[in-house]
PDB file of C-alpha atoms in Angstrom:
ATOM      1  CA  UNK A   1     -24.490  51.277  -8.474  1.00  0.00           C
ATOM      2  CA  UNK A   2     -26.468  51.024 -11.687  1.00  0.00           C
ATOM      3  CA  UNK A   3     -25.710  47.316 -11.941  1.00  0.00           C
ATOM      4  CA  UNK A   4     -26.841  46.718  -8.346  1.00  0.00           C
ATOM      5  CA  UNK A   5     -30.080  48.590  -8.952  1.00  0.00           C
ATOM      6  CA  UNK A   6     -30.646  46.586 -12.158  1.00  0.00           C
ATOM      7  CA  UNK A   7     -30.168  43.377 -10.164  1.00  0.00           C
ATOM      8  CA  UNK A   8     -32.881  44.459  -7.731  1.00  0.00           C
ATOM      9  CA  UNK A   9     -30.650  45.438  -4.797  1.00  0.00           C
ATOM     10  CA  UNK A  10     -32.353  48.295  -2.859  1.00  0.00           C
ATOM     11  CA  UNK A  11     -29.621  50.913  -2.465  1.00  0.00           C
ATOM     12  CA  UNK A  12     -29.977  54.661  -1.951  1.00  0.00           C
ATOM     13  CA  UNK A  13     -27.585  57.575  -1.704  1.00  0.00           C
ATOM     14  CA  UNK A  14     -27.207  60.499   0.712  1.00  0.00           C
ATOM     15  CA  UNK A  15     -25.645  63.705  -0.629  1.00  0.00           C
ATOM     16  CA  UNK A  16     -23.412  66.113   1.287  1.00  0.00           C
ATOM     17  CA  UNK A  17     -20.826  65.705   4.065  1.00  0.00           C
ATOM     18  CA  UNK A  18     -21.013  62.228   5.627  1.00  0.00           C
ATOM     19  CA  UNK A  19     -23.209  61.022   2.824  1.00  0.00           C
ATOM     20  CA  UNK A  20     -22.696  57.985   0.638  1.00  0.00           C
ATOM     21  CA  UNK A  21     -24.418  54.914  -0.677  1.00  0.00           C
ATOM     22  CA  UNK A  22     -26.462  52.738   1.655  1.00  0.00           C
ATOM     23  CA  UNK A  23     -28.241  49.402   1.575  1.00  0.00           C
ATOM     24  CA  UNK A  24     -31.820  49.301   2.817  1.00  0.00           C
ATOM     25  CA  UNK A  25     -31.845  48.169   6.455  1.00  0.00           C
ATOM     26  CA  UNK A  26     -32.864  44.555   6.957  1.00  0.00           C
ATOM     27  CA  UNK A  27     -32.704  43.637   3.273  1.00  0.00           C
ATOM     28  CA  UNK A  28     -31.715  40.050   2.427  1.00  0.00           C
ATOM     29  CA  UNK A  29     -31.094  38.518  -0.947  1.00  0.00           C
ATOM     30  CA  UNK A  30     -33.726  36.076  -2.168  1.00  0.00           C
ATOM     31  CA  UNK A  31     -32.553  33.259  -4.429  1.00  0.00           C
ATOM     32  CA  UNK A  32     -35.536  33.640  -6.724  1.00  0.00           C
ATOM     33  CA  UNK A  33     -33.158  33.789  -9.677  1.00  0.00           C
ATOM     34  CA  UNK A  34     -32.441  30.064  -9.337  1.00  0.00           C
ATOM     35  CA  UNK A  35     -34.104  27.686 -11.756  1.00  0.00           C
ATOM     36  CA  UNK A  36     -35.497  24.382 -10.490  1.00  0.00           C
ATOM     37  CA  UNK A  37     -32.504  22.535 -11.975  1.00  0.00           C
ATOM     38  CA  UNK A  38     -30.065  24.894 -10.246  1.00  0.00           C
ATOM     39  CA  UNK A  39     -31.897  24.538  -6.943  1.00  0.00           C
ATOM     40  CA  UNK A  40     -31.893  20.744  -7.041  1.00  0.00           C
ATOM     41  CA  UNK A  41     -28.199  20.795  -7.953  1.00  0.00           C
ATOM     42  CA  UNK A  42     -27.501  22.684  -4.726  1.00  0.00           C
ATOM     43  CA  UNK A  43     -29.814  20.583  -2.585  1.00  0.00           C
ATOM     44  CA  UNK A  44     -28.520  17.217  -3.854  1.00  0.00           C
ATOM     45  CA  UNK A  45     -24.816  18.085  -4.073  1.00  0.00           C
ATOM     46  CA  UNK A  46     -23.787  15.733  -1.266  1.00  0.00           C
ATOM     47  CA  UNK A  47     -21.878  12.515  -0.739  1.00  0.00           C
ATOM     48  CA  UNK A  48     -23.188  11.631   2.732  1.00  0.00           C
ATOM     49  CA  UNK A  49     -20.490   9.168   3.826  1.00  0.00           C
ATOM     50  CA  UNK A  50     -17.704  11.399   2.579  1.00  0.00           C
ATOM     51  CA  UNK A  51     -19.059  14.458   4.345  1.00  0.00           C
ATOM     52  CA  UNK A  52     -19.526  12.536   7.575  1.00  0.00           C
ATOM     53  CA  UNK A  53     -15.949  11.268   7.368  1.00  0.00           C
ATOM     54  CA  UNK A  54     -14.706  14.840   6.966  1.00  0.00           C
ATOM     55  CA  UNK A  55     -16.901  16.127   9.786  1.00  0.00           C
ATOM     56  CA  UNK A  56     -18.878  18.355   7.414  1.00  0.00           C
ATOM     57  CA  UNK A  57     -22.263  16.626   7.466  1.00  0.00           C
ATOM     58  CA  UNK A  58     -23.670  19.111   9.989  1.00  0.00           C
ATOM     59  CA  UNK A  59     -22.344  22.099   8.059  1.00  0.00           C
ATOM     60  CA  UNK A  60     -23.877  20.886   4.794  1.00  0.00           C
ATOM     61  CA  UNK A  61     -27.232  20.230   6.467  1.00  0.00           C
ATOM     62  CA  UNK A  62     -27.209  23.788   7.860  1.00  0.00           C
ATOM     63  CA  UNK A  63     -26.253  25.234   4.465  1.00  0.00           C
ATOM     64  CA  UNK A  64     -29.055  23.306   2.763  1.00  0.00           C
ATOM     65  CA  UNK A  65     -31.541  24.595   5.316  1.00  0.00           C
ATOM     66  CA  UNK A  66     -30.455  28.192   4.698  1.00  0.00           C
ATOM     67  CA  UNK A  67     -30.654  27.835   0.923  1.00  0.00           C
ATOM     68  CA  UNK A  68     -34.055  26.162   1.128  1.00  0.00           C
ATOM     69  CA  UNK A  69     -35.372  28.912   3.427  1.00  0.00           C
ATOM     70  CA  UNK A  70     -34.565  31.616   0.875  1.00  0.00           C
ATOM     71  CA  UNK A  71     -36.239  29.857  -2.056  1.00  0.00           C
ATOM     72  CA  UNK A  72     -39.790  30.787  -3.067  1.00  0.00           C
ATOM     73  CA  UNK A  73     -42.324  28.202  -1.850  1.00  0.00           C
ATOM     74  CA  UNK A  74     -43.073  26.755  -5.302  1.00  0.00           C
ATOM     75  CA  UNK A  75     -39.397  26.400  -6.204  1.00  0.00           C
ATOM     76  CA  UNK A  76     -38.576  24.898  -2.793  1.00  0.00           C
ATOM     77  CA  UNK A  77     -41.262  22.248  -3.249  1.00  0.00           C
ATOM     78  CA  UNK A  78     -40.107  21.395  -6.773  1.00  0.00           C
ATOM     79  CA  UNK A  79     -36.472  21.142  -5.672  1.00  0.00           C
ATOM     80  CA  UNK A  80     -37.443  18.946  -2.726  1.00  0.00           C
ATOM     81  CA  UNK A  81     -39.437  16.624  -4.982  1.00  0.00           C
ATOM     82  CA  UNK A  82     -36.550  16.281  -7.425  1.00  0.00           C
ATOM     83  CA  UNK A  83     -34.073  15.698  -4.593  1.00  0.00           C
ATOM     84  CA  UNK A  84     -36.145  12.679  -3.492  1.00  0.00           C
ATOM     85  CA  UNK A  85     -35.641  11.082  -6.907  1.00  0.00           C
ATOM     86  CA  UNK A  86     -31.833  11.129  -7.091  1.00  0.00           C
ATOM     87  CA  UNK A  87     -29.233   9.848  -4.638  1.00  0.00           C
ATOM     88  CA  UNK A  88     -25.468   9.399  -5.001  1.00  0.00           C
ATOM     89  CA  UNK A  89     -23.845   6.411  -3.265  1.00  0.00           C
ATOM     90  CA  UNK A  90     -20.221   6.337  -4.416  1.00  0.00           C
ATOM     91  CA  UNK A  91     -18.710   3.103  -2.956  1.00  0.00           C
ATOM     92  CA  UNK A  92     -18.953  -0.117  -4.959  1.00  0.00           C
ATOM     93  CA  UNK A  93     -20.874  -3.255  -4.004  1.00  0.00           C
ATOM     94  CA  UNK A  94     -19.563  -6.162  -1.939  1.00  0.00           C
ATOM     95  CA  UNK A  95     -16.577  -4.355  -0.472  1.00  0.00           C
ATOM     96  CA  UNK A  96     -15.898  -3.461   3.119  1.00  0.00           C
ATOM     97  CA  UNK A  97     -15.170   0.191   3.750  1.00  0.00           C
ATOM     98  CA  UNK A  98     -11.583   1.225   4.404  1.00  0.00           C
ATOM     99  CA  UNK A  99     -10.442   1.908   7.942  1.00  0.00           C
ATOM    100  CA  UNK A 100     -10.062   5.696   7.960  1.00  0.00           C
ATOM    101  CA  UNK A 101      -9.224   6.260  11.618  1.00  0.00           C
ATOM    102  CA  UNK A 102      -6.589   8.877  10.702  1.00  0.00           C
ATOM    103  CA  UNK A 103      -8.818  10.800   8.288  1.00  0.00           C
ATOM    104  CA  UNK A 104      -9.811  13.436  10.858  1.00  0.00           C
ATOM    105  CA  UNK A 105      -6.168  14.270  11.632  1.00  0.00           C
ATOM    106  CA  UNK A 106      -5.281  14.389   7.937  1.00  0.00           C
ATOM    107  CA  UNK A 107      -8.286  16.636   7.215  1.00  0.00           C
ATOM    108  CA  UNK A 108      -7.120  19.091   9.846  1.00  0.00           C
ATOM    109  CA  UNK A 109      -3.591  18.983   8.437  1.00  0.00           C
ATOM    110  CA  UNK A 110      -4.924  19.827   4.957  1.00  0.00           C
ATOM    111  CA  UNK A 111      -7.036  22.735   6.247  1.00  0.00           C
ATOM    112  CA  UNK A 112      -4.310  24.217   8.441  1.00  0.00           C
ATOM    113  CA  UNK A 113      -1.336  23.435   6.156  1.00  0.00           C
ATOM    114  CA  UNK A 114       0.340  21.499   8.939  1.00  0.00           C
ATOM    115  CA  UNK A 115       2.946  18.769   8.298  1.00  0.00           C
ATOM    116  CA  UNK A 116       2.209  15.288   9.654  1.00  0.00           C
ATOM    117  CA  UNK A 117       4.249  12.285  10.719  1.00  0.00           C
ATOM    118  CA  UNK A 118       2.731   8.836  10.259  1.00  0.00           C
ATOM    119  CA  UNK A 119       3.456   5.184   9.733  1.00  0.00           C
ATOM    120  CA  UNK A 120       2.527   3.906   6.271  1.00  0.00           C
ATOM    121  CA  UNK A 121       1.935   0.283   5.328  1.00  0.00           C
ATOM    122  CA  UNK A 122       3.288  -0.710   1.947  1.00  0.00           C
ATOM    123  CA  UNK A 123       4.160  -3.840  -0.010  1.00  0.00           C
ATOM    124  CA  UNK A 124       2.329  -7.191  -0.035  1.00  0.00           C
ATOM    125  CA  UNK A 125       3.281  -7.866   3.586  1.00  0.00           C
ATOM    126  CA  UNK A 126       2.227  -4.441   4.796  1.00  0.00           C
ATOM    127  CA  UNK A 127       5.615  -3.376   6.163  1.00  0.00           C
ATOM    128  CA  UNK A 128       5.289  -0.056   7.988  1.00  0.00           C
ATOM    129  CA  UNK A 129       7.630   2.808   7.148  1.00  0.00           C
ATOM    130  CA  UNK A 130       7.665   6.253   8.761  1.00  0.00           C
ATOM    131  CA  UNK A 131       6.872   9.272   6.614  1.00  0.00           C
ATOM    132  CA  UNK A 132       6.834  13.027   7.220  1.00  0.00           C
ATOM    133  CA  UNK A 133       4.429  14.629   4.763  1.00  0.00           C
ATOM    134  CA  UNK A 134       2.976  17.979   3.768  1.00  0.00           C
ATOM    135  CA  UNK A 135      -0.712  17.235   3.042  1.00  0.00           C
ATOM    136  CA  UNK A 136      -2.029  19.049  -0.034  1.00  0.00           C
ATOM    137  CA  UNK A 137      -5.483  17.526  -0.397  1.00  0.00           C
ATOM    138  CA  UNK A 138      -7.827  14.566   0.055  1.00  0.00           C
ATOM    139  CA  UNK A 139      -9.520  12.682  -2.778  1.00  0.00           C
ATOM    140  CA  UNK A 140     -12.412  10.223  -2.587  1.00  0.00           C
ATOM    141  CA  UNK A 141     -12.186   7.729  -5.461  1.00  0.00           C
ATOM    142  CA  UNK A 142     -14.814   4.970  -5.742  1.00  0.00           C
ATOM    143  CA  UNK A 143     -15.357   5.002  -1.987  1.00  0.00           C
ATOM    144  CA  UNK A 144     -11.635   4.981  -1.132  1.00  0.00           C
ATOM    145  CA  UNK A 145      -9.877   7.960   0.474  1.00  0.00           C
ATOM    146  CA  UNK A 146      -6.471   9.044  -0.825  1.00  0.00           C
ATOM    147  CA  UNK A 147      -4.123  11.675   0.573  1.00  0.00           C
ATOM    148  CA  UNK A 148      -2.141  13.789  -1.894  1.00  0.00           C
ATOM    149  CA  UNK A 149       0.923  15.009  -0.036  1.00  0.00           C
ATOM    150  CA  UNK A 150       4.342  16.440  -0.765  1.00  0.00           C
ATOM    151  CA  UNK A 151       7.375  14.427   0.300  1.00  0.00           C
ATOM    152  CA  UNK A 152      10.870  15.724  -0.423  1.00  0.00           C
ATOM    153  CA  UNK A 153       9.443  18.288  -2.825  1.00  0.00           C
ATOM    154  CA  UNK A 154       7.390  15.825  -4.862  1.00  0.00           C
ATOM    155  CA  UNK A 155       3.631  15.236  -4.719  1.00  0.00           C
ATOM    156  CA  UNK A 156       2.618  11.618  -4.181  1.00  0.00           C
ATOM    157  CA  UNK A 157      -0.555   9.644  -3.461  1.00  0.00           C
ATOM    158  CA  UNK A 158      -1.121   7.717  -0.228  1.00  0.00           C
ATOM    159  CA  UNK A 159      -4.081   5.500   0.631  1.00  0.00           C
ATOM    160  CA  UNK A 160      -5.551   6.787   3.888  1.00  0.00           C
ATOM    161  CA  UNK A 161      -6.402   3.271   5.105  1.00  0.00           C
ATOM    162  CA  UNK A 162      -2.688   2.423   5.165  1.00  0.00           C
ATOM    163  CA  UNK A 163      -1.832   5.353   7.444  1.00  0.00           C
ATOM    164  CA  UNK A 164      -0.967   4.486  11.035  1.00  0.00           C
ATOM    165  CA  UNK A 165      -0.987   6.978  13.918  1.00  0.00           C
ATOM    166  CA  UNK A 166      -0.986  10.270  12.001  1.00  0.00           C
ATOM    167  CA  UNK A 167       0.397  13.064  14.193  1.00  0.00           C
ATOM    168  CA  UNK A 168       0.243  16.797  13.541  1.00  0.00           C
ATOM    169  CA  UNK A 169       3.638  18.491  13.653  1.00  0.00           C
ATOM    170  CA  UNK A 170       4.248  22.108  14.723  1.00  0.00           C
ATOM    171  CA  UNK A 171       4.575  24.879  12.161  1.00  0.00           C
ATOM    172  CA  UNK A 172       3.003  25.423   8.754  1.00  0.00           C
ATOM    173  CA  UNK A 173       4.180  24.689   5.233  1.00  0.00           C
ATOM    174  CA  UNK A 174       3.601  26.680   2.053  1.00  0.00           C
ATOM    175  CA  UNK A 175       1.569  25.029  -0.672  1.00  0.00           C
ATOM    176  CA  UNK A 176       3.343  24.830  -4.057  1.00  0.00           C
ATOM    177  CA  UNK A 177       2.501  27.872  -6.137  1.00  0.00           C
ATOM    178  CA  UNK A 178      -0.213  27.102  -8.670  1.00  0.00           C
ATOM    179  CA  UNK A 179      -0.907  23.593  -7.358  1.00  0.00           C
ATOM    180  CA  UNK A 180      -4.345  22.443  -8.612  1.00  0.00           C
ATOM    181  CA  UNK A 181      -5.551  19.317  -6.821  1.00  0.00           C
ATOM    182  CA  UNK A 182      -8.140  18.300  -9.431  1.00  0.00           C
ATOM    183  CA  UNK A 183      -5.738  18.780 -12.358  1.00  0.00           C
ATOM    184  CA  UNK A 184      -2.911  16.959 -10.549  1.00  0.00           C
ATOM    185  CA  UNK A 185      -5.176  14.030  -9.665  1.00  0.00           C
ATOM    186  CA  UNK A 186      -6.443  13.726 -13.237  1.00  0.00           C
ATOM    187  CA  UNK A 187      -2.903  13.643 -14.651  1.00  0.00           C
ATOM    188  CA  UNK A 188      -1.687  11.243 -11.946  1.00  0.00           C
ATOM    189  CA  UNK A 189      -4.634   8.877 -12.487  1.00  0.00           C
ATOM    190  CA  UNK A 190      -4.045   8.814 -16.232  1.00  0.00           C
ATOM    191  CA  UNK A 191      -0.366   7.993 -15.723  1.00  0.00           C
ATOM    192  CA  UNK A 192      -1.220   5.277 -13.184  1.00  0.00           C
ATOM    193  CA  UNK A 193      -3.729   3.630 -15.517  1.00  0.00           C
ATOM    194  CA  UNK A 194      -1.219   3.765 -18.363  1.00  0.00           C
ATOM    195  CA  UNK A 195       1.468   2.134 -16.203  1.00  0.00           C
ATOM    196  CA  UNK A 196      -0.849  -0.760 -15.325  1.00  0.00           C
ATOM    197  CA  UNK A 197      -1.458  -1.697 -18.942  1.00  0.00           C
ATOM    198  CA  UNK A 198       2.101  -2.729 -19.795  1.00  0.00           C
ATOM    199  CA  UNK A 199       1.259  -6.219 -21.089  1.00  0.00           C
ATOM    200  CA  UNK A 200      -0.778  -6.945 -24.223  1.00  0.00           C
ATOM    201  CA  UNK A 201      -2.704 -10.212 -23.928  1.00  0.00           C
ATOM    202  CA  UNK A 202      -4.139 -12.071 -26.917  1.00  0.00           C
ATOM    203  CA  UNK A 203      -7.007 -14.360 -26.022  1.00  0.00           C
ATOM    204  CA  UNK A 204     -10.052 -16.155 -27.374  1.00  0.00           C
ATOM    205  CA  UNK A 205     -13.354 -15.547 -25.589  1.00  0.00           C
ATOM    206  CA  UNK A 206     -16.602 -17.491 -25.684  1.00  0.00           C
ATOM    207  CA  UNK A 207     -19.879 -15.559 -25.972  1.00  0.00           C
ATOM    208  CA  UNK A 208     -20.330 -15.927 -22.206  1.00  0.00           C
ATOM    209  CA  UNK A 209     -16.750 -14.748 -21.658  1.00  0.00           C
ATOM    210  CA  UNK A 210     -17.408 -11.629 -23.724  1.00  0.00           C
ATOM    211  CA  UNK A 211     -20.479 -10.826 -21.627  1.00  0.00           C
ATOM    212  CA  UNK A 212     -18.568 -11.370 -18.365  1.00  0.00           C
ATOM    213  CA  UNK A 213     -15.561  -9.286 -19.394  1.00  0.00           C
ATOM    214  CA  UNK A 214     -16.700  -5.916 -17.904  1.00  0.00           C
ATOM    215  CA  UNK A 215     -17.341  -7.423 -14.447  1.00  0.00           C
ATOM    216  CA  UNK A 216     -14.035  -9.344 -14.471  1.00  0.00           C
ATOM    217  CA  UNK A 217     -11.595  -6.868 -16.020  1.00  0.00           C
ATOM    218  CA  UNK A 218     -13.468  -3.576 -15.654  1.00  0.00           C
ATOM    219  CA  UNK A 219     -15.310  -1.387 -18.129  1.00  0.00           C
ATOM    220  CA  UNK A 220     -12.213   0.267 -19.623  1.00  0.00           C
ATOM    221  CA  UNK A 221     -10.321  -2.956 -20.405  1.00  0.00           C
ATOM    222  CA  UNK A 222     -13.525  -4.603 -21.639  1.00  0.00           C
ATOM    223  CA  UNK A 223     -14.171  -1.715 -24.033  1.00  0.00           C
ATOM    224  CA  UNK A 224     -10.627  -2.031 -25.371  1.00  0.00           C
ATOM    225  CA  UNK A 225     -11.043  -5.784 -25.822  1.00  0.00           C
ATOM    226  CA  UNK A 226     -14.348  -5.448 -27.640  1.00  0.00           C
ATOM    227  CA  UNK A 227     -12.994  -2.784 -29.977  1.00  0.00           C
ATOM    228  CA  UNK A 228     -10.102  -5.108 -30.919  1.00  0.00           C
ATOM    229  CA  UNK A 229     -12.217  -8.261 -31.224  1.00  0.00           C
ATOM    230  CA  UNK A 230     -12.415 -10.103 -34.506  1.00  0.00           C
ATOM    231  CA  UNK A 231     -15.468 -11.717 -36.047  1.00  0.00           C
ATOM    232  CA  UNK A 232     -16.935 -14.687 -34.126  1.00  0.00           C
ATOM    233  CA  UNK A 233     -16.188 -18.186 -35.392  1.00  0.00           C
ATOM    234  CA  UNK A 234     -18.791 -20.905 -35.929  1.00  0.00           C
ATOM    235  CA  UNK A 235     -19.077 -21.472 -32.155  1.00  0.00           C
ATOM    236  CA  UNK A 236     -19.248 -17.739 -31.360  1.00  0.00           C
ATOM    237  CA  UNK A 237     -15.683 -17.446 -29.993  1.00  0.00           C
ATOM    238  CA  UNK A 238     -13.820 -14.197 -30.751  1.00  0.00           C
ATOM    239  CA  UNK A 239     -10.090 -13.411 -30.686  1.00  0.00           C
ATOM    240  CA  UNK A 240      -9.090 -10.091 -29.168  1.00  0.00           C
ATOM    241  CA  UNK A 241      -6.246  -8.108 -27.544  1.00  0.00           C
ATOM    242  CA  UNK A 242      -6.216  -6.021 -24.353  1.00  0.00           C
ATOM    243  CA  UNK A 243      -3.695  -4.569 -21.907  1.00  0.00           C
ATOM    244  CA  UNK A 244      -3.191  -5.918 -18.376  1.00  0.00           C
ATOM    245  CA  UNK A 245      -0.556  -5.824 -15.651  1.00  0.00           C
ATOM    246  CA  UNK A 246       2.315  -8.308 -15.203  1.00  0.00           C
ATOM    247  CA  UNK A 247       1.750 -12.007 -16.074  1.00  0.00           C
ATOM    248  CA  UNK A 248       0.954 -13.201 -12.544  1.00  0.00           C
ATOM    249  CA  UNK A 249      -1.687 -10.489 -11.981  1.00  0.00           C
ATOM    250  CA  UNK A 250      -3.121 -11.016 -15.478  1.00  0.00           C
ATOM    251  CA  UNK A 251      -3.474 -14.758 -14.849  1.00  0.00           C
ATOM    252  CA  UNK A 252      -5.207 -14.180 -11.537  1.00  0.00           C
ATOM    253  CA  UNK A 253      -7.761 -11.872 -13.119  1.00  0.00           C
ATOM    254  CA  UNK A 254      -8.368 -14.069 -16.185  1.00  0.00           C
ATOM    255  CA  UNK A 255      -8.931 -17.144 -14.006  1.00  0.00           C
ATOM    256  CA  UNK A 256     -12.324 -15.668 -13.102  1.00  0.00           C
ATOM    257  CA  UNK A 257     -13.412 -16.323 -16.706  1.00  0.00           C
ATOM    258  CA  UNK A 258     -12.820 -20.053 -16.220  1.00  0.00           C
ATOM    259  CA  UNK A 259     -13.219 -22.143 -19.374  1.00  0.00           C
ATOM    260  CA  UNK A 260     -14.592 -19.156 -21.299  1.00  0.00           C
ATOM    261  CA  UNK A 261     -11.119 -17.806 -22.072  1.00  0.00           C
ATOM    262  CA  UNK A 262      -8.147 -19.325 -23.896  1.00  0.00           C
ATOM    263  CA  UNK A 263      -4.952 -17.277 -23.678  1.00  0.00           C
ATOM    264  CA  UNK A 264      -2.881 -17.410 -26.858  1.00  0.00           C
ATOM    265  CA  UNK A 265      -0.099 -15.110 -25.704  1.00  0.00           C
ATOM    266  CA  UNK A 266       2.178 -14.060 -24.229  1.00  0.00           C
ATOM    267  CA  UNK A 267       3.350 -17.557 -23.322  1.00  0.00           C
ATOM    268  CA  UNK A 268       4.206 -16.436 -19.770  1.00  0.00           C
ATOM    269  CA  UNK A 269       0.583 -15.468 -19.112  1.00  0.00           C
ATOM    270  CA  UNK A 270      -0.649 -18.751 -20.601  1.00  0.00           C
ATOM    271  CA  UNK A 271       1.745 -20.724 -18.375  1.00  0.00           C
ATOM    272  CA  UNK A 272       0.830 -18.714 -15.266  1.00  0.00           C
ATOM    273  CA  UNK A 273      -2.887 -19.272 -15.909  1.00  0.00           C
ATOM    274  CA  UNK A 274      -2.444 -23.021 -16.502  1.00  0.00           C
ATOM    275  CA  UNK A 275      -0.331 -23.379 -13.348  1.00  0.00           C
ATOM    276  CA  UNK A 276      -2.863 -21.424 -11.299  1.00  0.00           C
ATOM    277  CA  UNK A 277      -5.716 -23.585 -12.623  1.00  0.00           C
ATOM    278  CA  UNK A 278      -3.772 -26.766 -11.741  1.00  0.00           C
ATOM    279  CA  UNK A 279      -3.206 -25.546  -8.191  1.00  0.00           C
ATOM    280  CA  UNK A 280      -6.896 -24.666  -7.808  1.00  0.00           C
ATOM    281  CA  UNK A 281      -7.873 -28.129  -9.086  1.00  0.00           C
ATOM    282  CA  UNK A 282      -5.409 -29.814  -6.759  1.00  0.00           C
ATOM    283  CA  UNK A 283      -6.636 -27.833  -3.751  1.00  0.00           C
ATOM    284  CA  UNK A 284     -10.233 -28.825  -4.477  1.00  0.00           C
ATOM    285  CA  UNK A 285      -9.560 -32.535  -5.084  1.00  0.00           C
ATOM    286  CA  UNK A 286      -7.323 -33.167  -2.068  1.00  0.00           C
ATOM    287  CA  UNK A 287      -8.923 -35.012   0.850  1.00  0.00           C
ATOM    288  CA  UNK A 288      -8.363 -33.764   4.434  1.00  0.00           C
ATOM    289  CA  UNK A 289      -6.272 -36.846   5.178  1.00  0.00           C
ATOM    290  CA  UNK A 290      -3.884 -36.172   2.322  1.00  0.00           C
ATOM    291  CA  UNK A 291      -5.350 -38.395  -0.403  1.00  0.00           C
ATOM    292  CA  UNK A 292      -6.915 -37.286  -3.655  1.00  0.00           C
ATOM    293  CA  UNK A 293     -10.504 -37.690  -4.770  1.00  0.00           C
ATOM    294  CA  UNK A 294     -11.193 -38.290  -8.438  1.00  0.00           C
ATOM    295  CA  UNK A 295     -12.367 -35.133 -10.157  1.00  0.00           C
ATOM    296  CA  UNK A 296     -15.892 -35.645 -11.453  1.00  0.00           C
ATOM    297  CA  UNK A 297     -18.186 -33.391 -13.386  1.00  0.00           C
ATOM    298  CA  UNK A 298     -21.781 -33.147 -12.265  1.00  0.00           C
ATOM    299  CA  UNK A 299     -24.431 -32.703 -14.888  1.00  0.00           C
TER     300      UNK A 299
END
């Protein structure tokens, strides 16, 4: 009671039989304890596309209206002004959004702890296999939705866009005791990234190749390459090492650097890259009728 009074809550007590502690009729809490930074954090804590996909855009708009209504006028105006200066748009550029037709069903399954049956496309040819899953959570990563679900007692990750015809099944399942979605996702992501970098590539990069590295291989691989890079030679080329996937995938990614990269090893990556470059050259010098046109270089 003392703590409530100290916090400004208007309570009073009635002695005797039937007495007790009461709250003043009609009293509502005012959020005047919020700072402007705290208020803007609440009013800008949205990812519009994600909330729309989950069917929560209306609920968040209503919650924002209620929070804003309880703020003092000055603080509400300051928070509104700050909210107009920051916007979060998670998906990357130049990429079509995933088809998430089954997201609504999977969201309901997560909320209600209901098992689902669905078809799931996997492999390079997109073969569909049937799965019965216990959905534990949904994660939005760089604009892509992933379902974390238990299958045969083990949590796995499934890309929502590859789900086909998700169907709610009767009954409920029990979530694993102590399961923490954020912690599990962090550990799983770290393991996935580590598994991708199984191959160490040694290569020479021109100054232009060094600048293009983040956009071609990603910020993390580029940072690793730059930290391992030696001193530039007379022409500005630098030798470095970085981790990539298997040789075929590594060659496909390095091809984007064109003549600004020279792979020194492993030999398999060098051969894959040279073969891929030959096939690209052949495809672009072949005439429609089957003949070849001489490759020329325009100034």
